[in-house]
mmCIF file of C-alpha atoms in Angstrom:
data_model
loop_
_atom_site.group_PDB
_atom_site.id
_atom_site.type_symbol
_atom_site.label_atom_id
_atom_site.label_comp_id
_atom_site.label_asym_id
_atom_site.label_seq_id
_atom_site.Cartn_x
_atom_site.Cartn_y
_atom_site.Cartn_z
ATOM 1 C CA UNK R 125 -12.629 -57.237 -9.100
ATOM 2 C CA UNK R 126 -9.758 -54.927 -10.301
ATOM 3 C CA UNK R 127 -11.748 -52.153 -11.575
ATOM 4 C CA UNK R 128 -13.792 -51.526 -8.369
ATOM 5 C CA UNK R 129 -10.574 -51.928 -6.153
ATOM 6 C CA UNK R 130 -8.950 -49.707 -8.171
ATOM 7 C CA UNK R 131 -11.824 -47.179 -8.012
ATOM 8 C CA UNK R 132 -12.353 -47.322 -4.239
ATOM 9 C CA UNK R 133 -8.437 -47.129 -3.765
ATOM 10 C CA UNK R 134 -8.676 -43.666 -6.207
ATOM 11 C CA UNK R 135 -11.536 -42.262 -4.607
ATOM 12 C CA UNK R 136 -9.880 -42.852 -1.022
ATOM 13 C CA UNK R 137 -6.178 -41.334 -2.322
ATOM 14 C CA UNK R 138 -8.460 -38.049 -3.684
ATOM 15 C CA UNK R 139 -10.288 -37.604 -0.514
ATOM 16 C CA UNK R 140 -6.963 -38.123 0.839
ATOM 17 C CA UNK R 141 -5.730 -35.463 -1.263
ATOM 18 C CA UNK R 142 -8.499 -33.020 -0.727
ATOM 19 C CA UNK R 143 -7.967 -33.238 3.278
ATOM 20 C CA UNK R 144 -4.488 -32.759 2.896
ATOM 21 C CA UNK R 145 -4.983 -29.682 0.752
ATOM 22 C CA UNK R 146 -7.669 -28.260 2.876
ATOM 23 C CA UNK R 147 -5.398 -28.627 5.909
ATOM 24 C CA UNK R 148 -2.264 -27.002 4.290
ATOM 25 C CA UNK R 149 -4.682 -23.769 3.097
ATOM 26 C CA UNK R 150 -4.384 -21.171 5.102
ATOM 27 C CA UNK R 151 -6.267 -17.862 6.112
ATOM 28 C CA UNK R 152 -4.246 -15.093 5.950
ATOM 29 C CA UNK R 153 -4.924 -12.068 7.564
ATOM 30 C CA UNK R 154 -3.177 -8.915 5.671
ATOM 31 C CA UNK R 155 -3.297 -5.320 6.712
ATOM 32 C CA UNK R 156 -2.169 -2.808 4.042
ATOM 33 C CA UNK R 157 -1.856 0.815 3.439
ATOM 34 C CA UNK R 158 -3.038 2.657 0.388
ATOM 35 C CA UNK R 159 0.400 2.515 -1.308
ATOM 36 C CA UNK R 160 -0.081 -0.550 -2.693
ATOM 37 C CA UNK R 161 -3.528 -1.262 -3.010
ATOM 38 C CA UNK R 162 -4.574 -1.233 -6.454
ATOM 39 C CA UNK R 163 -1.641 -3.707 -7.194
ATOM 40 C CA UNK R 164 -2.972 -5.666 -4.274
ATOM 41 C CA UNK R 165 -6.052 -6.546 -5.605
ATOM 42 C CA UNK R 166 -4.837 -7.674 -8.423
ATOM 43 C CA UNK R 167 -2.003 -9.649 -7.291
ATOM 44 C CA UNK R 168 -4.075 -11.323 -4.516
ATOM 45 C CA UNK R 169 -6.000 -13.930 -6.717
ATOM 46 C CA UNK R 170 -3.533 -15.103 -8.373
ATOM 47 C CA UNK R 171 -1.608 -15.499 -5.021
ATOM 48 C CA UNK R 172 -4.830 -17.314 -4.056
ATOM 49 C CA UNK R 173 -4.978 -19.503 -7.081
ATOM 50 C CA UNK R 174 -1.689 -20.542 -6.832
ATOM 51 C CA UNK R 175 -1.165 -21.423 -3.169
ATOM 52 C CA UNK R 176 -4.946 -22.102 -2.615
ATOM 53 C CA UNK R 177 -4.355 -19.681 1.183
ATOM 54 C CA UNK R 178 -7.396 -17.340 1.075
ATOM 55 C CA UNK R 179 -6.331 -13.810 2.341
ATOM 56 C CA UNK R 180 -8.367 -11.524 4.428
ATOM 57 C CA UNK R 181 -7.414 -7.355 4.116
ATOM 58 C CA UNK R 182 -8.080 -4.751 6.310
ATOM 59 C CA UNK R 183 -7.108 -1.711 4.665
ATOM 60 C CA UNK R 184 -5.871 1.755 6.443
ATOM 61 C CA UNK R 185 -3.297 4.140 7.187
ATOM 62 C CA UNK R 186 -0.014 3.640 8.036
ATOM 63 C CA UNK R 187 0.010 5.842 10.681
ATOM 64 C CA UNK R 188 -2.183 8.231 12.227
ATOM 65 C CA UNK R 189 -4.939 7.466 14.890
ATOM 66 C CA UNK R 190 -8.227 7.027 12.776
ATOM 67 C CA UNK R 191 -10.105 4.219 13.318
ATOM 68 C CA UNK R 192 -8.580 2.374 10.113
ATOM 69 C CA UNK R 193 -5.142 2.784 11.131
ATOM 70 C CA UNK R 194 -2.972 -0.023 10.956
ATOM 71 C CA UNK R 195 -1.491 0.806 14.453
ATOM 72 C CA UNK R 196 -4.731 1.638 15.852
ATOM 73 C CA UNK R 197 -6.026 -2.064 14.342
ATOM 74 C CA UNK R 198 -3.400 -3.683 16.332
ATOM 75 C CA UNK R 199 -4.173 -1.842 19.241
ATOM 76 C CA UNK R 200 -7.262 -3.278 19.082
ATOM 77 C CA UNK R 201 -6.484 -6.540 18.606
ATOM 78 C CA UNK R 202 -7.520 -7.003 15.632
ATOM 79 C CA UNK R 203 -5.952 -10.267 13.676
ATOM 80 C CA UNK R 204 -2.744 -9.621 11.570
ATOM 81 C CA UNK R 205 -0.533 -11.797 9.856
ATOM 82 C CA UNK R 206 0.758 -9.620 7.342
ATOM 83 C CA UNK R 207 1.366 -5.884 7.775
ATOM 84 C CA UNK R 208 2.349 -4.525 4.645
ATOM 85 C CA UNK R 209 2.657 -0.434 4.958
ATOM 86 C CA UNK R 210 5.150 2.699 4.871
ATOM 87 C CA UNK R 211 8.567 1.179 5.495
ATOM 88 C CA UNK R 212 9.606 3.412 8.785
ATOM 89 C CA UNK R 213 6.119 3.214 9.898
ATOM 90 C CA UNK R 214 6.783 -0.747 9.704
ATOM 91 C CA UNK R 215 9.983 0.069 11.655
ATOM 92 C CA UNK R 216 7.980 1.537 14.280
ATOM 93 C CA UNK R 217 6.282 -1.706 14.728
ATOM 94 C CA UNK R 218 9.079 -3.914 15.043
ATOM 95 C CA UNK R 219 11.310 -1.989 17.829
ATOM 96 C CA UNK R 220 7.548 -1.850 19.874
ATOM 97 C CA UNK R 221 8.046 -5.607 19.490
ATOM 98 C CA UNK R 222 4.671 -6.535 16.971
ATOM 99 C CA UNK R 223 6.357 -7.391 13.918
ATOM 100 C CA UNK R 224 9.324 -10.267 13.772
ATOM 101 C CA UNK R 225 12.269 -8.231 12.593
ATOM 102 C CA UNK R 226 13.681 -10.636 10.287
ATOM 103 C CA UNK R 227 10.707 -10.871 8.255
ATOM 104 C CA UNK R 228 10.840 -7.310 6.837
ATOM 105 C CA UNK R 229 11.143 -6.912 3.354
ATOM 106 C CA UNK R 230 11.002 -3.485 1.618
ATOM 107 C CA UNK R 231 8.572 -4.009 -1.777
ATOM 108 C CA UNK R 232 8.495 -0.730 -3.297
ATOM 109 C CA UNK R 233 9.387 2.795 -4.049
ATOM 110 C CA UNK R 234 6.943 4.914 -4.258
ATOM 111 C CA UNK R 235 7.150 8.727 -5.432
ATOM 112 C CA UNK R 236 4.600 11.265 -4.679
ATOM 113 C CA UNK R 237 2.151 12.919 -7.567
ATOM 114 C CA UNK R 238 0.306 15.939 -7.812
ATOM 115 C CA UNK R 239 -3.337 15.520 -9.089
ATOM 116 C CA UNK R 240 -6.143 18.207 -10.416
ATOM 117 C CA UNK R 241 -9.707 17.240 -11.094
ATOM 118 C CA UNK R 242 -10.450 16.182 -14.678
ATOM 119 C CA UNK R 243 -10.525 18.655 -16.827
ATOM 120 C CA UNK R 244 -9.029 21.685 -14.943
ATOM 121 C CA UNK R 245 -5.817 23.475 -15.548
ATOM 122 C CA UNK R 246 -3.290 21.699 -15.294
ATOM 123 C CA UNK R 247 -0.547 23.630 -13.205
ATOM 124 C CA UNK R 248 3.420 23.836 -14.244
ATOM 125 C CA UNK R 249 5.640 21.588 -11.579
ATOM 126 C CA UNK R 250 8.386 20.981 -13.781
ATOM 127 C CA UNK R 251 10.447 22.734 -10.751
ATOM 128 C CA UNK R 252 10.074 24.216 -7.173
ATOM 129 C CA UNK R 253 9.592 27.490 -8.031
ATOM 130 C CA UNK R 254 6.513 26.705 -10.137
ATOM 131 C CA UNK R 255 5.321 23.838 -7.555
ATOM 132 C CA UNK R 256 5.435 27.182 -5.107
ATOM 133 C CA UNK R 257 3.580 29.447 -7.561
ATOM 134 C CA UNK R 258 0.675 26.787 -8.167
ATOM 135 C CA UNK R 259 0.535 26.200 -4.474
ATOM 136 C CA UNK R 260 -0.034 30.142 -3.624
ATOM 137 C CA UNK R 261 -2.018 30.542 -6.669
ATOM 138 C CA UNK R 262 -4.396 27.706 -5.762
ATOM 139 C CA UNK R 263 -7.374 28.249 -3.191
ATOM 140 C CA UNK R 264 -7.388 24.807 -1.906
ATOM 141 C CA UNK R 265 -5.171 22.140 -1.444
ATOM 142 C CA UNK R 266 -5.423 18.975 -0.091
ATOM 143 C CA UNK R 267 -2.684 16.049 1.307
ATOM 144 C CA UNK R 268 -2.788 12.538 3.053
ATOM 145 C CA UNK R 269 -2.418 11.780 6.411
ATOM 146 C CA UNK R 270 0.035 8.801 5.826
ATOM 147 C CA UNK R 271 3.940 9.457 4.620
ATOM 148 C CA UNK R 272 3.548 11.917 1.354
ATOM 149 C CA UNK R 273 1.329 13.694 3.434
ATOM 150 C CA UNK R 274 3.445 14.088 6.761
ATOM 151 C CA UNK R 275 6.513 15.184 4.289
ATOM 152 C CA UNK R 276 4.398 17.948 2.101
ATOM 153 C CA UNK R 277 3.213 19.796 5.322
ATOM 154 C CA UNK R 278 6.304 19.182 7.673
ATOM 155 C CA UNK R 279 8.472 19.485 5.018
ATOM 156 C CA UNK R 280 7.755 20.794 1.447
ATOM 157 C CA UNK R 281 6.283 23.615 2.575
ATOM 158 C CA UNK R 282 9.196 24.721 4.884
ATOM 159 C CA UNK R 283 11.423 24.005 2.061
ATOM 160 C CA UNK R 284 9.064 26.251 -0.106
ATOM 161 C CA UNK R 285 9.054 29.313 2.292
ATOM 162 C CA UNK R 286 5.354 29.080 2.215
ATOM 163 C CA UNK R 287 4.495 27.269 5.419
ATOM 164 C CA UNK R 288 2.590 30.754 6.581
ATOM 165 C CA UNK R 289 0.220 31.085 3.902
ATOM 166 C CA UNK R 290 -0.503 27.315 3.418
ATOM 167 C CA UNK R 291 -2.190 27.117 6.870
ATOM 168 C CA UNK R 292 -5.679 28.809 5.930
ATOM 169 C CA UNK R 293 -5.850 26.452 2.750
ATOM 170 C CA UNK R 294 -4.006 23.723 3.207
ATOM 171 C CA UNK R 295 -5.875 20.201 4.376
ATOM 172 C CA UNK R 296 -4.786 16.998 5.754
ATOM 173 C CA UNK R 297 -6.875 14.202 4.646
ATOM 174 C CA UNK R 298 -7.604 11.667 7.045
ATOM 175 C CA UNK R 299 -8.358 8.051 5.852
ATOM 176 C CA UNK R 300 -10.211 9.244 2.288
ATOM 177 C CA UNK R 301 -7.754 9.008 -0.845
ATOM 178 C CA UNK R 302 -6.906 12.671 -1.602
ATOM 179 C CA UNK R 303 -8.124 11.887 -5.198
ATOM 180 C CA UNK R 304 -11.226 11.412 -3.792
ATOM 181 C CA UNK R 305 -11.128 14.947 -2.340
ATOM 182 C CA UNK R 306 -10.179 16.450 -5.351
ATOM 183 C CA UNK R 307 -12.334 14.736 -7.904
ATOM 184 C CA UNK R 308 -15.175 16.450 -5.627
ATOM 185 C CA UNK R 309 -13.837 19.435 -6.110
ATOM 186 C CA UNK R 310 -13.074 19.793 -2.531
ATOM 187 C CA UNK R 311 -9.382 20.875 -3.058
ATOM 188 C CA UNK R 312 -7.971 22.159 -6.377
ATOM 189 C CA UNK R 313 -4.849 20.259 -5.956
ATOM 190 C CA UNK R 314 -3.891 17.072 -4.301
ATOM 191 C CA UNK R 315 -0.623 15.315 -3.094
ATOM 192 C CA UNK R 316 -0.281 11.922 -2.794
ATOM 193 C CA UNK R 317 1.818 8.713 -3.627
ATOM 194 C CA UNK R 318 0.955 8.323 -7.343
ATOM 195 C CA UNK R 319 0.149 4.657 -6.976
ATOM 196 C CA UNK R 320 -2.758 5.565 -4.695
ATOM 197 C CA UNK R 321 -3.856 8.844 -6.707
ATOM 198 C CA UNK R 322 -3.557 6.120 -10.145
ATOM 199 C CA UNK R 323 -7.111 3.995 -9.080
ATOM 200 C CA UNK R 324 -9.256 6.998 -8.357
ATOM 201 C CA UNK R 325 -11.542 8.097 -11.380
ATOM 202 C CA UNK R 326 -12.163 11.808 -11.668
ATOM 203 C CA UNK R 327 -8.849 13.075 -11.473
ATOM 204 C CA UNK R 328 -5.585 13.840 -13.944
ATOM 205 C CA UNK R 329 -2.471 13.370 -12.247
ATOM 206 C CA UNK R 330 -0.123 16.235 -13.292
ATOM 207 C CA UNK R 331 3.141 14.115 -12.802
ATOM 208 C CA UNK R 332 5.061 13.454 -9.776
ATOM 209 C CA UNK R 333 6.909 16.270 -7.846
ATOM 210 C CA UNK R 334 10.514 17.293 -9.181
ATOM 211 C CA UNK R 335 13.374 15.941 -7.870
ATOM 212 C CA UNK R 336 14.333 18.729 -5.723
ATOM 213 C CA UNK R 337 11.650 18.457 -4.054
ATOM 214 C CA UNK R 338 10.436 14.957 -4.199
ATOM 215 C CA UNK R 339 10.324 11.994 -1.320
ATOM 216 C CA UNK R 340 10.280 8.865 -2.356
ATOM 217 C CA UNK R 341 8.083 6.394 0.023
ATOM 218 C CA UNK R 342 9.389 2.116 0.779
ATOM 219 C CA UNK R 343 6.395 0.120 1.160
ATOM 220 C CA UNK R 344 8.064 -2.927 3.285
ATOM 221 C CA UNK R 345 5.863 -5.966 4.506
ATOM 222 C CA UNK R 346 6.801 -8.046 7.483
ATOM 223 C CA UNK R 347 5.163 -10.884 10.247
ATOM 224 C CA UNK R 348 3.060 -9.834 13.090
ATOM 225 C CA UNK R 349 4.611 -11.593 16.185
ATOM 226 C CA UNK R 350 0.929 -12.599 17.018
ATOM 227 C CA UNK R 351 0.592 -14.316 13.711
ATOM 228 C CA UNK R 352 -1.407 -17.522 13.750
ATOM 229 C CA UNK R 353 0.023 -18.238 9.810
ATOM 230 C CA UNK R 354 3.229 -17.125 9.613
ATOM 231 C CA UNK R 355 4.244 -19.534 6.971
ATOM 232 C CA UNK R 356 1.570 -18.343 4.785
ATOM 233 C CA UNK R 357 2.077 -15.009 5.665
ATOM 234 C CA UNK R 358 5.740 -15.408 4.493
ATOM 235 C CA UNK R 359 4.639 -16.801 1.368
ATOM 236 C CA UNK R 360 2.344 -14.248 0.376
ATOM 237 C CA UNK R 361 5.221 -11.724 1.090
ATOM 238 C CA UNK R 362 7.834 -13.629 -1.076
ATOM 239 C CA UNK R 363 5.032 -13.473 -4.282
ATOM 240 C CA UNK R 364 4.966 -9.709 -3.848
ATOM 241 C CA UNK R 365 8.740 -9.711 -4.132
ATOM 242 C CA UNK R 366 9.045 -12.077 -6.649
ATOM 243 C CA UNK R 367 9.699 -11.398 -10.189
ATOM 244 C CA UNK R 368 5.986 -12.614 -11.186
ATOM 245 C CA UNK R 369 4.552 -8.992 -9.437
ATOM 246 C CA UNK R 370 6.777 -7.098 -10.902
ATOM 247 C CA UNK R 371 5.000 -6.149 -13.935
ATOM 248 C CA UNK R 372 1.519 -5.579 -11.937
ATOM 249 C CA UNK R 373 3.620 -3.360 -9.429
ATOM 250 C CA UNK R 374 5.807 -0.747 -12.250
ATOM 251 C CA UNK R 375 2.148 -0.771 -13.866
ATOM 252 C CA UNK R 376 0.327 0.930 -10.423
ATOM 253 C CA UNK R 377 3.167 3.568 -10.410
ATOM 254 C CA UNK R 378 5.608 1.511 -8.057
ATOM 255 C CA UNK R 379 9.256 1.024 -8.293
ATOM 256 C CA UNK R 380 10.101 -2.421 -7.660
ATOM 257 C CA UNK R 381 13.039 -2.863 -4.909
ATOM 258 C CA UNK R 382 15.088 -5.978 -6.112
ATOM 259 C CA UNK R 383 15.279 -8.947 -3.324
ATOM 260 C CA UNK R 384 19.327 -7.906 -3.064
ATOM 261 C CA UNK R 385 18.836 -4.532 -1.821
ATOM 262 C CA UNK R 386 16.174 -5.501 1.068
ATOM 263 C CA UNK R 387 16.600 -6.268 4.481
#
């Protein structure tokens, strides 16, 4: 008589169990910019694993008004739990009141490359005068139309004195991966944050831009105020800041930002 109590009592504690875990897993609803993405992917099953949440991404620009664009997808209506994008951009959000301000946490630095197709010359950036010389010298040139992007043609080329003669040859990418663009052949050199030029196969990336004339990017992450898992959401945000990322994250060309020096 034991032995078939005990075996009905087991079977109801694990289907006990298995309701209890199936109502404490969550579906979380991330968007994300191209910053982080390669890291992303691979940091998301293991997230998954762990907590047993199941996370749904809609990737796209940080800014911008293409389709994709994170702004533009919240505009829309489109569900959000998790934005995780260009830090100021993220800023943006929370003073129009759609992310919870005390959930922000800056993730990463992220600096911005300089990439050729495989195989071509490789041009000298080693300072701003040569970046300015490969930029003249070049016929093409292409940049995002996120962050590194706004910075290299509001910016860079200002700084540069070249702002006239980079108009005729000078593109701004919109939602593509510049790699993409220049793997093609479309543009004979590319700008973008080297953790999104690192995934894209075609390309060398020369090295990031010197320091005199480099931006560095934060990715931050924070709670949409119309999040239907905010708990989850929070806990997918503190794995991505916690020490077990950190190695997938330096890896895809990030700089980790220790939990002390965020918001």
């Amino acid at each position: 008589m034991r032995r078939p109590a005990f075996r009905t009592f087991a079977l109801a504690f694990l289907s006990a169990l298995a309701l209890t875990s199936a109502a404490s897993a969550a579906e979380v609803h991330v968007m994300i910019s191209g910053g982080l993405t390669a890291a992303y992917k691979a940091l998301v099953p293991e997230f998954e694993r762990k907590t047993g949440h199941k996370v749904v991404t809609a990737f796209g620009p940080s800014m911008g008004t293409t389709t994709n664009a994170i702004p533009v997808r919240l505009e829309r209506g489109e569900p959000a739990d998790v934005l995780i994008m260009v830090g100021y951009a993220l800023g943006d959000l929370i003073k129009q009141g759609k992310v919870e301000a005390s959930s922000r946490v800056d993730l990463v630095k992220s600096p911005i490359g300089v990439a050729v197709k495989t195989g071509a010359p490789k041009p000298d950036i080693t300072s701003a005068e040569s970046v300015k010389q490969a930029l003249l010298a070049a016929k093409t040139i292409a940049y995002s139309d996120s962050a590194s992007g706004v910075y290299v043609s509001t910016e860079m080329f200002s700084k540069l004195g070249i702002l006239d003669q980079m108009k005729g040859k000078a593109r701004q990418i919109p939602a593509t991966p510049v790699g993409e663009i220049v793997a093609k052949g479309e543009a004979e050199i590319g700008f973008q944050q080297i953790s999104e030029l690192k995934p894209v196969a075609g390309i060398d990336i020369v090295g990031p831009l010197p320091d005199s004339l480099q931006k560095i990017t934060v990715f931050s992450a924070g709670i949409a105020t119309a999040s239907k898992e905010p708990e989850a959401g929070k806990a997918l945000i503190s794995f991505f800041a916690s020490s077990e990322a950190h190695d997938t994250l330096v890896k895809s060309g990030l700089d980790p930002i220790p939990a002390s020096a965020t918001h």
